[in-house]
Short mmCIF file of C-alpha atoms in Angstrom, two decimals:
data_model
loop_
_atom_site.label_atom_id
_atom_site.label_comp_id
_atom_site.label_asym_id
_atom_site.label_seq_id
_atom_site.Cartn_x
_atom_site.Cartn_y
_atom_site.Cartn_z
CA ASP A 74 0.06 0.19 0.03
CA PHE A 75 2.12 3.50 -1.50
CA ASN A 76 -0.27 5.25 0.18
CA ARG A 77 0.63 4.39 3.67
CA THR A 78 4.49 4.92 3.14
CA PRO A 79 6.38 5.99 6.00
CA TYR A 80 8.37 7.58 3.84
CA ALA A 81 7.90 12.22 2.77
CA ALA A 82 6.57 13.08 -0.07
CA PRO A 83 8.87 13.70 -2.91
CA ALA A 84 10.13 17.75 -2.81
CA ALA A 85 9.70 19.43 -6.24
CA MET A 86 11.92 19.50 -9.32
CA LYS A 87 13.68 22.96 -8.62
CA VAL A 88 13.09 25.23 -11.85
CA ASP A 89 16.74 27.30 -12.43
CA THR A 90 15.09 30.87 -14.00
CA ARG A 91 18.67 32.60 -14.92
CA GLY A 92 18.23 29.79 -17.78
CA ASP A 93 20.88 27.08 -19.49
CA ALA A 94 22.46 28.11 -22.29
CA LYS A 95 23.36 31.35 -20.09
CA TYR A 96 24.50 29.63 -16.98
CA LEU A 97 27.02 26.66 -18.99
CA LYS A 98 27.95 30.34 -21.44
CA ARG A 99 30.45 30.85 -18.11
CA PHE A 100 31.76 27.27 -17.63
CA THR A 101 34.35 25.12 -20.46
CA VAL A 102 35.86 21.81 -20.75
CA ALA A 103 39.16 21.45 -20.99
CA ASP A 104 41.53 19.35 -22.57
CA ASP A 105 41.03 16.99 -20.39
CA GLY A 106 37.54 16.61 -19.54
CA VAL A 107 37.82 19.03 -16.44
CA VAL A 108 35.44 21.67 -16.95
CA GLN A 109 36.72 24.66 -15.37
CA LYS A 110 34.56 27.82 -15.27
CA GLU A 111 35.54 31.04 -17.10
CA THR A 112 36.62 34.17 -14.58
CA GLU A 113 34.80 37.11 -14.67
CA SER A 114 36.92 40.49 -16.82
CA LYS A 115 33.96 42.75 -16.65
CA GLY A 116 35.22 44.77 -13.71
CA TRP A 117 38.56 45.40 -15.33
CA PHE A 118 36.84 46.86 -18.11
CA ILE A 119 34.13 48.86 -15.91
CA PHE A 120 37.64 49.46 -14.29
CA LEU A 121 39.04 51.73 -17.89
CA GLY A 122 35.70 52.33 -18.69
CA VAL A 123 35.95 55.43 -16.04
CA VAL A 124 39.31 55.95 -16.50
CA HIS A 125 38.65 57.06 -19.99
CA ILE A 126 36.31 58.41 -18.99
CA ILE A 127 38.14 60.83 -16.59
CA TRP A 128 40.81 60.60 -18.95
CA ALA A 129 37.75 62.90 -21.29
CA MET A 130 36.38 65.38 -17.96
CA ILE A 131 40.84 66.02 -17.78
CA TYR A 132 41.06 66.89 -21.58
CA CYS A 133 38.11 69.28 -21.63
CA ALA A 134 39.11 71.28 -18.39
CA VAL A 135 43.18 71.17 -20.64
CA ALA A 136 40.39 72.90 -23.03
CA VAL A 137 38.55 75.52 -21.29
CA LEU A 138 42.78 76.79 -19.52
CA PHE A 139 43.54 76.91 -23.33
CA MET A 140 40.81 78.78 -24.22
CA VAL A 141 41.29 81.31 -20.96
CA ALA A 142 45.04 81.26 -21.51
CA SER A 143 44.01 82.41 -25.83
CA ALA A 144 41.79 84.98 -24.30
CA ALA A 145 43.77 86.38 -22.20
CA LEU A 146 46.08 86.41 -25.23
CA ALA A 147 43.83 87.75 -27.85
CA MET A 148 43.60 91.63 -25.15
CA ALA A 149 46.91 92.00 -25.29
CA GLU A 150 48.63 93.97 -27.81
CA ASP A 151 52.35 92.52 -28.29
CA SER A 152 50.41 88.49 -28.15
CA LEU A 153 52.56 86.72 -30.69
CA PRO A 154 50.40 85.18 -33.66
CA LEU A 155 52.25 82.44 -33.63
CA LEU A 156 51.10 81.38 -29.88
CA LYS A 157 47.35 82.28 -30.64
CA LEU A 158 47.65 79.95 -33.41
CA GLY A 159 49.57 76.82 -31.45
CA LEU A 160 46.62 77.46 -28.10
CA ALA A 161 43.57 76.59 -30.90
CA ALA A 162 45.80 73.83 -32.01
CA ALA A 163 46.04 72.87 -28.14
CA VAL A 164 42.78 73.54 -28.08
CA ALA A 165 41.27 71.76 -30.61
CA MET A 166 43.27 69.03 -30.23
CA ALA A 167 42.19 68.25 -26.39
CA PHE A 168 38.56 68.78 -27.09
CA LEU A 169 39.36 65.87 -29.58
CA PHE A 170 41.53 63.81 -27.11
CA ALA A 171 38.21 63.99 -24.76
CA ALA A 172 35.84 63.32 -27.61
CA TRP A 173 37.96 59.95 -28.20
CA SER A 174 38.15 59.35 -24.78
CA THR A 175 34.79 59.12 -24.12
CA ALA A 176 34.10 56.95 -27.13
CA THR A 177 36.39 54.21 -25.33
CA GLY A 178 34.85 54.70 -22.73
CA ILE A 179 31.65 54.57 -23.66
CA GLY A 180 32.37 51.84 -26.32
CA ILE A 181 34.01 49.85 -23.67
CA PHE A 182 31.24 49.47 -21.15
CA MET A 183 28.41 48.56 -23.85
CA CYS A 184 31.12 46.08 -24.85
CA LYS A 185 30.45 47.49 -28.52
CA PRO A 186 32.99 45.63 -31.29
CA TRP A 187 33.98 48.86 -31.68
CA GLY A 188 34.40 49.83 -28.45
CA TRP A 189 37.60 46.86 -27.96
CA TRP A 190 39.05 48.31 -30.70
CA LEU A 191 39.01 51.89 -30.05
CA GLY A 192 40.05 49.93 -26.63
CA VAL A 193 43.44 48.31 -28.11
CA TYR A 194 43.90 51.30 -30.08
CA SER A 195 44.32 53.51 -26.67
CA MET A 196 46.72 50.72 -24.40
CA PHE A 197 48.91 51.31 -27.78
CA TRP A 198 48.48 55.12 -27.79
CA GLY A 199 49.51 54.81 -24.02
CA ILE A 200 52.54 52.68 -24.40
CA PHE A 201 53.86 54.61 -27.58
CA ASP A 202 53.15 57.36 -25.38
CA ARG A 203 54.86 56.81 -22.46
CA ILE A 204 57.69 55.83 -24.42
CA SER A 205 58.18 59.25 -25.75
CA ALA A 206 57.84 61.11 -22.93
CA ILE A 207 60.61 58.62 -22.03
CA ALA A 208 62.71 59.10 -25.34
CA LEU A 209 62.19 63.81 -25.66
CA SER A 210 63.32 63.61 -21.56
CA LEU A 211 66.33 61.35 -22.48
CA LEU A 212 67.35 64.40 -25.23
CA ASP A 213 66.55 67.19 -23.15
CA GLY A 214 69.16 66.20 -20.92
CA GLY A 215 67.46 64.90 -18.46
CA ALA A 216 68.55 62.48 -16.02
CA ASP A 217 68.24 63.61 -12.45
CA SER A 218 66.88 61.80 -9.03
CA TYR A 219 63.73 63.70 -9.98
CA ARG A 220 63.74 62.10 -14.20
CA ILE A 221 63.99 59.31 -12.58
CA GLY A 222 61.51 58.55 -10.58
CA GLN A 223 58.71 59.81 -13.74
CA TYR A 224 60.69 56.97 -15.58
CA VAL A 225 59.76 54.23 -13.26
CA GLY A 226 56.80 55.75 -13.33
CA MET A 227 55.96 55.48 -17.02
CA GLY A 228 57.79 52.08 -17.17
CA VAL A 229 54.85 51.10 -14.38
CA ALA A 230 51.96 52.62 -17.25
CA ILE A 231 53.41 50.80 -19.96
CA LEU A 232 53.69 47.13 -18.37
CA GLY A 233 50.03 48.13 -17.37
CA CYS A 234 49.14 49.19 -21.17
CA ILE A 235 50.69 45.54 -21.72
CA SER A 236 48.70 43.83 -19.80
CA PHE A 237 45.15 45.54 -20.41
CA LEU A 238 46.64 44.36 -23.99
CA GLN A 239 46.59 40.83 -23.16
CA LEU A 240 43.51 41.25 -21.34
CA PHE A 241 41.81 42.49 -24.52
CA CYS A 242 43.14 39.73 -26.24
CA ALA A 243 41.39 37.27 -24.22
CA THR A 244 39.35 34.28 -25.77
CA ARG A 245 36.10 35.38 -22.75
CA SER A 246 36.93 38.95 -24.22
CA ARG A 247 36.61 38.95 -27.38
CA LYS A 248 33.83 36.58 -27.44
CA ALA A 249 32.33 39.85 -24.79
CA PHE A 250 32.97 42.16 -26.94
CA ASN A 251 32.07 40.04 -30.46
CA VAL A 252 34.64 40.78 -32.21
CA GLN A 253 35.75 38.26 -34.75
CA THR A 254 39.12 39.14 -36.32
CA PRO A 255 42.34 37.60 -35.06
CA PRO A 256 44.25 39.05 -32.15
CA GLY A 257 47.18 39.18 -34.34
CA ILE A 258 45.88 40.87 -37.20
CA ALA A 259 43.99 43.57 -35.11
CA LEU A 260 47.52 43.98 -32.74
CA ALA A 261 49.40 44.88 -35.87
CA ILE A 262 46.46 47.81 -37.54
CA CYS A 263 46.79 50.02 -33.63
CA GLY A 264 50.32 49.39 -33.18
CA VAL A 265 51.03 50.94 -36.91
CA ALA A 266 48.55 53.14 -36.47
CA ALA A 267 49.24 54.46 -33.02
CA PHE A 268 53.04 54.63 -33.71
CA VAL A 269 52.40 56.44 -36.36
CA VAL A 270 49.84 59.41 -34.64
CA VAL A 271 52.62 59.33 -31.27
CA GLY A 272 54.94 59.65 -33.29
CA THR A 273 54.07 62.63 -35.83
CA ILE A 274 53.00 64.49 -32.29
CA SER A 275 56.46 63.73 -31.12
CA LEU A 276 58.45 64.75 -33.87
CA VAL A 277 56.79 68.03 -33.98
CA ILE A 278 57.75 69.02 -30.41
CA TYR A 279 60.99 68.08 -30.66
CA LEU A 280 61.80 70.21 -33.57
CA THR A 281 59.01 72.87 -32.22
CA GLY A 282 61.82 72.95 -29.20
CA GLU A 283 64.31 72.90 -31.00
CA SER A 284 62.97 76.02 -33.11
CA LEU A 285 62.32 77.65 -29.97
CA ASP A 286 65.81 77.32 -28.25
#
């Protein structure tokens, strides 16, 4: 008589409302058949997005300062036209960098493919920018203890950019951004583009300093 069994009634089946497909995407199967849970990297991308937004705000503040300086020079009768032109170019460049940083931060927040490309380019930009800063400082004869401390900070920044490049090129990161381009091709394109732009700007800065001297 099964109606008189002393055992408790079976518990109701628990339904996972998270969705099997969404839940299983967090796991990978290694070659040896062991199921491993992938580590979440979205926290680092959120950090990068916040950093780019902060840099955009800094560039906007710098642009405003250059605009104030340019307005002050416009009121002076003995101001140099070349200096005014340089300040106007600095304002335009600062706003351009602010727009670039804002777009990069938004793209990373939204996990868009173009955000991934902008993020990779920004990391290359940081690497070549710090290398060019070190080179310009050495050409200027900077070798004192204060600048050596700056070199250490620049080296740490370069290593940080390289680490974030590795994070962007990881398989799970490219899946999160839905990037189909092989990482080698993407690195070559972004690296060459950043090298050309940063190298050109650094060369202009160096030649301008030489002419002023």
